[in-house]
Tab-separated table of C-alpha atoms and ligand atoms in Angstrom:
chain	number	residue	atom	x	y	z
A	1	UNK	CA	0.066	-0.108	-0.033
A	2	UNK	CA	0.693	3.663	-0.250
A	3	UNK	CA	1.383	3.844	3.344
A	4	UNK	CA	5.206	2.316	4.333
A	5	UNK	CA	4.142	2.084	7.892
A	6	UNK	CA	0.826	0.011	7.020
A	7	UNK	CA	1.331	-3.758	7.032
A	8	UNK	CA	-1.853	-5.365	5.995
A	9	UNK	CA	-2.211	-9.318	6.788
A	10	UNK	CA	-2.367	-10.879	3.488
A	11	UNK	CA	-6.236	-12.816	4.836
A	12	UNK	CA	-7.428	-9.426	5.140
A	13	UNK	CA	-5.910	-7.672	1.970
A	14	UNK	CA	-7.075	-10.592	-0.058
A	15	UNK	CA	-10.933	-10.181	1.452
A	16	UNK	CA	-10.344	-6.401	1.012
A	17	UNK	CA	-9.218	-6.709	-2.747
A	18	UNK	CA	-12.128	-9.263	-3.363
A	19	UNK	CA	-14.791	-6.747	-1.912
A	20	UNK	CA	-15.726	-9.051	0.703
A	21	UNK	CA	-16.646	-7.935	4.346
A	22	UNK	CA	-13.768	-6.868	7.035
A	23	UNK	CA	-14.342	-6.151	10.750
A	24	UNK	CA	-11.536	-4.172	12.760
A	25	UNK	CA	-10.747	-5.397	15.941
A	26	UNK	CA	-9.008	-3.142	18.701
A	27	UNK	CA	-5.814	-4.397	20.987
A	28	UNK	CA	-5.779	-2.357	23.843
A	29	UNK	CA	-8.807	-4.616	25.141
A	30	UNK	CA	-6.200	-7.584	24.636
A	31	UNK	CA	-3.546	-6.182	26.253
A	32	UNK	CA	-4.950	-3.492	28.896
A	33	UNK	CA	-8.538	-4.826	29.148
A	34	UNK	CA	-8.713	-8.277	30.314
A	35	UNK	CA	-6.218	-10.606	31.929
A	36	UNK	CA	-4.176	-13.247	30.220
A	37	UNK	CA	-5.068	-16.049	29.368
A	38	UNK	CA	-8.963	-14.912	29.262
A	39	UNK	CA	-7.557	-12.049	26.904
A	40	UNK	CA	-6.319	-14.042	24.353
A	41	UNK	CA	-8.966	-16.521	24.336
A	42	UNK	CA	-11.624	-13.713	23.830
A	43	UNK	CA	-9.860	-12.430	21.262
A	44	UNK	CA	-9.288	-15.455	19.009
A	45	UNK	CA	-13.260	-16.350	19.885
A	46	UNK	CA	-14.050	-12.934	18.874
A	47	UNK	CA	-12.373	-13.192	15.245
A	48	UNK	CA	-13.951	-16.607	15.071
A	49	UNK	CA	-17.614	-15.228	15.846
A	50	UNK	CA	-16.801	-12.846	12.881
A	51	UNK	CA	-15.507	-15.670	10.754
A	52	UNK	CA	-18.946	-17.751	10.982
A	53	UNK	CA	-21.078	-14.874	10.347
A	54	UNK	CA	-19.472	-14.016	7.132
A	55	UNK	CA	-16.921	-11.376	7.511
A	56	UNK	CA	-13.116	-11.648	7.869
A	57	UNK	CA	-11.378	-10.411	10.938
A	58	UNK	CA	-8.768	-7.708	11.464
A	59	UNK	CA	-7.289	-7.476	14.939
A	60	UNK	CA	-5.267	-3.858	14.789
A	61	UNK	CA	-2.168	-3.615	16.652
A	62	UNK	CA	1.244	-1.812	16.004
A	63	UNK	CA	3.987	-4.242	16.407
A	64	UNK	CA	7.756	-3.380	15.844
A	65	UNK	CA	6.738	-0.255	14.530
A	66	UNK	CA	4.532	-1.602	11.884
A	67	UNK	CA	0.495	-0.547	11.910
A	68	UNK	CA	-0.904	-4.095	11.880
A	69	UNK	CA	-4.066	-4.480	10.024
A	70	UNK	CA	-5.042	-8.244	10.639
A	71	UNK	CA	-2.775	-9.704	13.321
A	72	UNK	CA	-1.835	-13.827	13.423
A	73	UNK	CA	-2.644	-15.930	16.422
A	74	UNK	CA	1.013	-15.506	17.315
A	75	UNK	CA	0.803	-11.893	17.438
A	76	UNK	CA	-2.333	-11.766	19.485
A	77	UNK	CA	-0.825	-14.395	22.064
A	78	UNK	CA	2.284	-11.809	22.005
A	79	UNK	CA	0.147	-9.120	22.723
A	80	UNK	CA	-2.185	-10.854	25.341
A	81	UNK	CA	1.071	-12.022	27.128
A	82	UNK	CA	3.094	-9.064	27.363
A	83	UNK	CA	-0.310	-7.119	29.065
A	84	UNK	CA	0.358	-3.790	30.379
A	85	UNK	CA	3.934	-3.672	29.175
A	86	UNK	CA	2.731	-2.897	25.298
A	87	UNK	CA	2.391	0.915	25.486
A	88	UNK	CA	-1.487	1.889	25.011
A	89	UNK	CA	-1.062	3.528	22.002
A	90	UNK	CA	-3.563	6.785	21.274
A	91	UNK	CA	-3.134	9.149	18.159
A	92	UNK	CA	-0.500	11.181	19.560
A	93	UNK	CA	1.496	7.887	20.309
A	94	UNK	CA	1.656	6.331	16.920
A	95	UNK	CA	4.555	8.454	15.672
A	96	UNK	CA	7.060	7.816	18.150
A	97	UNK	CA	6.075	3.916	18.236
A	98	UNK	CA	6.847	3.977	14.468
A	99	UNK	CA	9.709	5.641	14.457
A	100	UNK	CA	11.159	3.721	17.435
A	101	UNK	CA	10.299	0.465	15.547
A	102	UNK	CA	8.252	-0.162	18.983
A	103	UNK	CA	4.716	-1.926	20.001
A	104	UNK	CA	1.230	-0.413	20.932
A	105	UNK	CA	-1.726	-1.785	21.729
A	106	UNK	CA	-4.507	0.361	19.689
A	107	UNK	CA	-7.471	1.961	21.376
A	108	UNK	CA	-10.553	2.822	19.658
A	109	UNK	CA	-8.790	5.707	18.383
A	110	UNK	CA	-5.901	4.241	16.577
A	111	UNK	CA	-8.057	1.343	15.618
A	112	UNK	CA	-10.499	3.813	13.988
A	113	UNK	CA	-7.073	5.763	12.340
A	114	UNK	CA	-5.431	2.150	11.033
A	115	UNK	CA	-8.938	0.715	9.815
A	116	UNK	CA	-9.514	3.566	7.695
A	117	UNK	CA	-5.647	3.709	6.626
A	118	UNK	CA	-6.629	0.121	5.765
A	119	UNK	CA	-9.837	0.456	3.601
A	120	UNK	CA	-11.757	-1.169	6.608
A	121	UNK	CA	-14.965	0.687	7.441
A	122	UNK	CA	-16.386	-1.214	10.092
A	123	UNK	CA	-14.952	-1.861	13.773
A	124	UNK	CA	-16.405	-3.887	17.194
A	125	UNK	CA	-15.241	-3.283	20.434
A	126	UNK	CA	-16.494	-3.587	24.192
A	127	UNK	CA	-16.615	0.072	25.224
A	128	UNK	CA	-15.535	3.762	24.040
A	129	UNK	CA	-13.891	6.223	25.824
A	130	UNK	CA	-15.469	9.449	26.530
A	131	UNK	CA	-15.886	12.326	28.640
A	132	UNK	CA	-15.070	11.866	32.259
A	133	UNK	CA	-16.754	12.686	35.199
A	134	UNK	CA	-15.024	15.858	36.573
A	135	UNK	CA	-13.983	16.847	32.904
A	136	UNK	CA	-15.087	20.594	33.708
A	137	UNK	CA	-12.247	20.597	35.825
A	138	UNK	CA	-9.844	17.864	34.666
A	139	UNK	CA	-10.448	18.584	30.945
A	140	UNK	CA	-10.139	14.449	30.445
A	141	UNK	CA	-11.768	13.824	27.358
A	142	UNK	CA	-11.166	10.618	25.279
A	143	UNK	CA	-9.580	10.897	21.718
A	144	UNK	CA	-12.062	8.429	20.966
A	145	UNK	CA	-14.686	10.875	20.517
A	146	UNK	CA	-12.502	13.245	18.445
A	147	UNK	CA	-11.619	10.401	16.182
A	148	UNK	CA	-15.216	9.581	15.856
A	149	UNK	CA	-15.654	13.362	14.669
A	150	UNK	CA	-13.072	12.731	12.023
A	151	UNK	CA	-12.496	9.624	10.871
A	152	UNK	CA	-15.307	7.781	8.616
A	153	UNK	CA	-15.459	4.274	10.452
A	154	UNK	CA	-18.886	2.543	12.363
A	155	UNK	CA	-18.085	1.721	15.802
A	156	UNK	CA	-19.774	-1.150	17.113
A	157	UNK	CA	-20.230	-0.793	20.888
A	158	UNK	CA	-21.850	-1.470	23.965
A	159	UNK	CA	-22.125	2.311	25.063
A	160	UNK	CA	-19.823	3.203	27.699
A	161	UNK	CA	-19.055	2.162	31.573
A	162	UNK	CA	-20.301	4.982	34.068
A	163	UNK	CA	-16.993	5.356	34.900
A	164	UNK	CA	-17.739	8.266	32.694
A	165	UNK	CA	-19.793	11.367	32.816
A	166	UNK	CA	-22.549	9.772	30.078
A	167	UNK	CA	-24.679	12.559	29.649
A	168	UNK	CA	-21.807	14.749	28.718
A	169	UNK	CA	-20.480	12.297	26.755
A	170	UNK	CA	-23.599	12.527	24.368
A	171	UNK	CA	-23.052	16.118	24.649
A	172	UNK	CA	-19.581	16.270	23.050
A	173	UNK	CA	-20.691	13.602	20.476
A	174	UNK	CA	-23.650	15.765	19.551
A	175	UNK	CA	-21.499	19.046	18.967
A	176	UNK	CA	-19.046	17.114	16.892
A	177	UNK	CA	-21.892	15.649	14.856
A	178	UNK	CA	-21.171	11.816	15.434
A	179	UNK	CA	-24.582	10.091	14.924
A	180	UNK	CA	-25.387	7.533	18.348
A	181	UNK	CA	-27.484	5.063	17.285
A	182	UNK	CA	-29.453	2.430	19.537
A	183	UNK	CA	-29.545	-0.917	18.047
A	184	UNK	CA	-32.900	-2.232	19.330
A	185	UNK	CA	-32.984	0.244	21.658
A	186	UNK	CA	-34.097	4.438	22.505
A	187	UNK	CA	-31.474	4.284	25.728
A	188	UNK	CA	-27.854	4.314	25.488
A	189	UNK	CA	-26.636	0.968	26.806
A	190	UNK	CA	-24.090	1.437	29.687
A	191	UNK	CA	-21.876	-1.537	28.809
A	192	UNK	CA	-22.713	-3.675	31.900
A	193	UNK	CA	-26.190	-2.591	32.010
A	194	UNK	CA	-28.648	-2.176	28.969
A	195	UNK	CA	-29.730	1.027	30.218
A	196	UNK	CA	-28.566	4.238	31.332
A	197	UNK	CA	-31.145	6.753	31.681
A	198	UNK	CA	-30.000	8.617	28.430
A	199	UNK	CA	-31.825	8.484	25.074
A	200	UNK	CA	-29.582	7.758	21.577
A	201	UNK	CA	-30.115	9.813	18.625
A	202	UNK	CA	-31.824	7.091	16.594
A	203	UNK	CA	-32.853	3.589	16.968
A	204	UNK	CA	-32.168	1.385	14.386
A	205	UNK	CA	-33.277	-2.480	14.052
A	206	UNK	CA	-31.219	-3.985	11.511
A	207	UNK	CA	-27.943	-4.523	10.272
A	208	UNK	CA	-29.395	-3.331	6.726
A	209	UNK	CA	-30.305	0.169	8.182
A	210	UNK	CA	-27.184	0.491	9.828
A	211	UNK	CA	-25.241	-0.265	6.655
A	212	UNK	CA	-27.770	2.421	4.672
A	213	UNK	CA	-27.250	5.161	6.993
A	214	UNK	CA	-23.287	4.771	7.134
A	215	UNK	CA	-23.198	4.433	3.283
A	216	UNK	CA	-25.351	7.486	3.144
A	217	UNK	CA	-23.385	9.396	5.623
A	218	UNK	CA	-20.292	8.685	3.139
A	219	UNK	CA	-22.258	9.618	0.019
A	220	UNK	CA	-22.547	12.739	1.627
A	221	UNK	CA	-19.337	13.383	2.009
A	222	UNK	CA	-20.204	14.424	6.012
A	223	UNK	CA	-17.114	13.161	7.312
A	224	UNK	CA	-16.663	11.400	10.771
A	225	UNK	CA	-17.842	7.862	11.873
A	226	UNK	CA	-20.989	6.720	13.397
A	227	UNK	CA	-21.386	5.168	16.855
A	228	UNK	CA	-23.577	2.007	17.245
A	229	UNK	CA	-24.651	1.245	20.634
A	230	UNK	CA	-25.545	-2.592	21.291
A	231	UNK	CA	-27.202	-3.321	24.283
A	232	UNK	CA	-25.572	-6.389	26.253
A	233	UNK	CA	-27.777	-9.333	26.092
A	234	UNK	CA	-30.700	-9.634	28.878
A	235	UNK	CA	-29.047	-13.032	30.268
A	236	UNK	CA	-25.530	-11.346	30.444
A	237	UNK	CA	-26.410	-7.930	31.772
A	238	UNK	CA	-25.601	-7.139	35.455
A	239	UNK	CA	-27.371	-5.584	38.297
A	240	UNK	CA	-27.032	-1.921	38.419
A	241	UNK	CA	-26.722	-0.916	41.894
A	242	UNK	CA	-23.705	-3.675	41.996
A	243	UNK	CA	-21.986	-2.034	39.501
A	244	UNK	CA	-22.519	1.504	40.490
A	245	UNK	CA	-21.361	0.698	43.834
A	246	UNK	CA	-18.101	-0.658	42.217
A	247	UNK	CA	-17.778	2.705	39.917
A	248	UNK	CA	-17.839	4.667	42.797
A	249	UNK	CA	-15.350	2.993	44.676
A	250	UNK	CA	-12.955	2.854	42.032
A	251	UNK	CA	-13.375	6.866	41.336
A	252	UNK	CA	-12.462	7.307	45.052
A	253	UNK	CA	-9.486	5.155	44.931
A	254	UNK	CA	-8.550	6.913	41.615
A	255	UNK	CA	-8.826	10.480	43.263
A	256	UNK	CA	-6.961	9.244	46.370
A	257	UNK	CA	-4.303	7.455	44.134
A	258	UNK	CA	-3.744	10.827	42.066
A	259	UNK	CA	-3.943	8.999	38.919
A	260	UNK	CA	-4.516	11.049	35.925
A	261	UNK	CA	-3.746	11.085	32.102
A	262	UNK	CA	-3.888	8.027	30.160
A	263	UNK	CA	-3.629	5.947	33.136
A	264	UNK	CA	-7.082	6.871	34.530
A	265	UNK	CA	-8.815	4.708	32.087
A	266	UNK	CA	-6.923	1.484	32.952
A	267	UNK	CA	-7.193	1.926	36.629
A	268	UNK	CA	-10.887	2.413	36.650
A	269	UNK	CA	-11.761	-0.556	34.412
A	270	UNK	CA	-9.441	-2.982	36.418
A	271	UNK	CA	-10.412	-1.909	39.914
A	272	UNK	CA	-14.178	-2.118	38.646
A	273	UNK	CA	-13.119	-5.962	37.564
A	274	UNK	CA	-11.583	-6.469	40.818
A	275	UNK	CA	-14.209	-5.389	43.005
A	276	UNK	CA	-17.071	-7.204	40.855
A	277	UNK	CA	-15.153	-10.114	40.396
A	278	UNK	CA	-15.513	-12.644	37.923
A	279	UNK	CA	-19.215	-12.020	36.777
A	280	UNK	CA	-18.029	-8.488	35.153
A	281	UNK	CA	-15.156	-10.659	33.149
A	282	UNK	CA	-17.657	-12.721	31.825
A	283	UNK	CA	-20.132	-10.335	31.099
A	284	UNK	CA	-17.476	-8.248	29.154
A	285	UNK	CA	-16.754	-11.181	26.915
A	286	UNK	CA	-20.209	-11.734	26.110
A	287	UNK	CA	-20.997	-8.219	25.170
A	288	UNK	CA	-17.743	-7.950	22.801
A	289	UNK	CA	-19.053	-11.621	21.313
A	290	UNK	CA	-22.526	-9.387	20.755
A	291	UNK	CA	-20.793	-6.683	19.125
A	292	UNK	CA	-18.895	-8.822	17.010
A	293	UNK	CA	-21.435	-11.142	15.511
A	294	UNK	CA	-23.619	-7.401	14.496
A	295	UNK	CA	-20.494	-6.002	13.040
A	296	UNK	CA	-20.341	-9.060	11.170
A	297	UNK	CA	-23.451	-8.642	9.361
A	298	UNK	CA	-23.543	-5.221	9.192
A	299	UNK	CA	-20.335	-5.598	7.043
A	300	UNK	CA	-21.653	-8.091	5.049
A	301	UNK	CA	-24.549	-5.247	4.262
A	302	UNK	CA	-21.955	-2.896	3.524
A	303	UNK	CA	-20.318	-4.719	0.586
A	304	UNK	CA	-23.555	-5.831	-1.257
B	1	LIG	N1	-13.784	1.493	28.232
B	1	LIG	C1	-13.824	0.291	28.002
B	1	LIG	N2	-13.380	-0.723	28.028
B	1	LIG	C2	-11.830	-0.339	27.161
B	1	LIG	C3	-11.582	1.092	27.073
B	1	LIG	C4	-12.314	1.818	27.376
B	1	LIG	O1	-15.078	0.056	28.903
B	1	LIG	O2	-11.032	-1.396	26.888
B	1	LIG	C5	-10.333	1.362	26.121
B	1	LIG	C6	-10.301	1.539	24.870
B	1	LIG	O3	-9.334	1.043	23.921
B	1	LIG	C7	-10.548	2.652	24.457
B	1	LIG	C8	-9.744	3.337	25.555
B	1	LIG	O4	-10.537	3.439	23.079
B	1	LIG	O5	-9.516	2.470	26.797
B	1	LIG	C9	-9.959	4.940	26.269
B	1	LIG	O6	-9.151	5.391	26.888
B	1	LIG	P1	-8.592	7.048	27.174
B	1	LIG	O7	-10.228	7.226	28.272
B	1	LIG	O8	-7.514	7.099	28.015
B	1	LIG	O9	-9.063	7.437	26.070
B	2	LIG	MN1	-8.023	10.512	29.044
């Protein structure tokens, strides 16, 4: 390809060249989001679900300074085993990592960037970053929102965790012109729970319509991405009071420890997980599976 830093795997390249559906996947969820070996097992299972739903998975990461669109099983194992040692790579990290030939686990932001470079227009994950609680003084707003405003990739997620200020996150997305779609729901899902108390912009009930809206957005040359929020399946959703209590405690500990900058989200996620035990991990895994299946079906509609 044109970009000397971009390395598209043979499987992904063949699918793209043939006009077949491809779904991008992030790697921060592997290195920073789950413990080993569940992270690697989940990453491989997600790829499997995408294949079974008729699309080719492209797990995205930075390895040895190369922007990878499509990781091998060995590369996924490597990212999972190294875990927190791999740099969490947002937009501001890419140039340094590539120049140094280093590794990076891609967030929603950098997964969108690399997917777009490779010609992949849809991406499945768990949760996105957003406006943090207290952002009116800390100014802690995830680069994910800015990327959604500029990069034409559809992101399928289960909403955002209420470690964030979900109301402010929606305000930010509105200001930046990002359509927030509820899949089969009028309400923004809050990752572990199906409801948040906040409405989405539009409800859509089929992958066909998701694809049609995305295609129309591109034809209108509006720029920017689209956020699809897909609620966790009922049977895996968690008790709101339990989650809220864990989140409050995690926020307290983050404040007490002076956690800030890029460490904030991983710290909060790890604490919530620690406080809610194995339950939250299995819910997390299930919602990613659910998003992968929807993204694969939508990718198939996009290529028709
Ligand atoms: N939220 C989650 N799970 C995650 C993340 C966020 O519920 O794994 C990860 C994603 O990779 C996301 C990143 O893009 O954290 C956002 O980090 P920050 O808030 O530092 O922008
Ligand atoms: Mn931040």
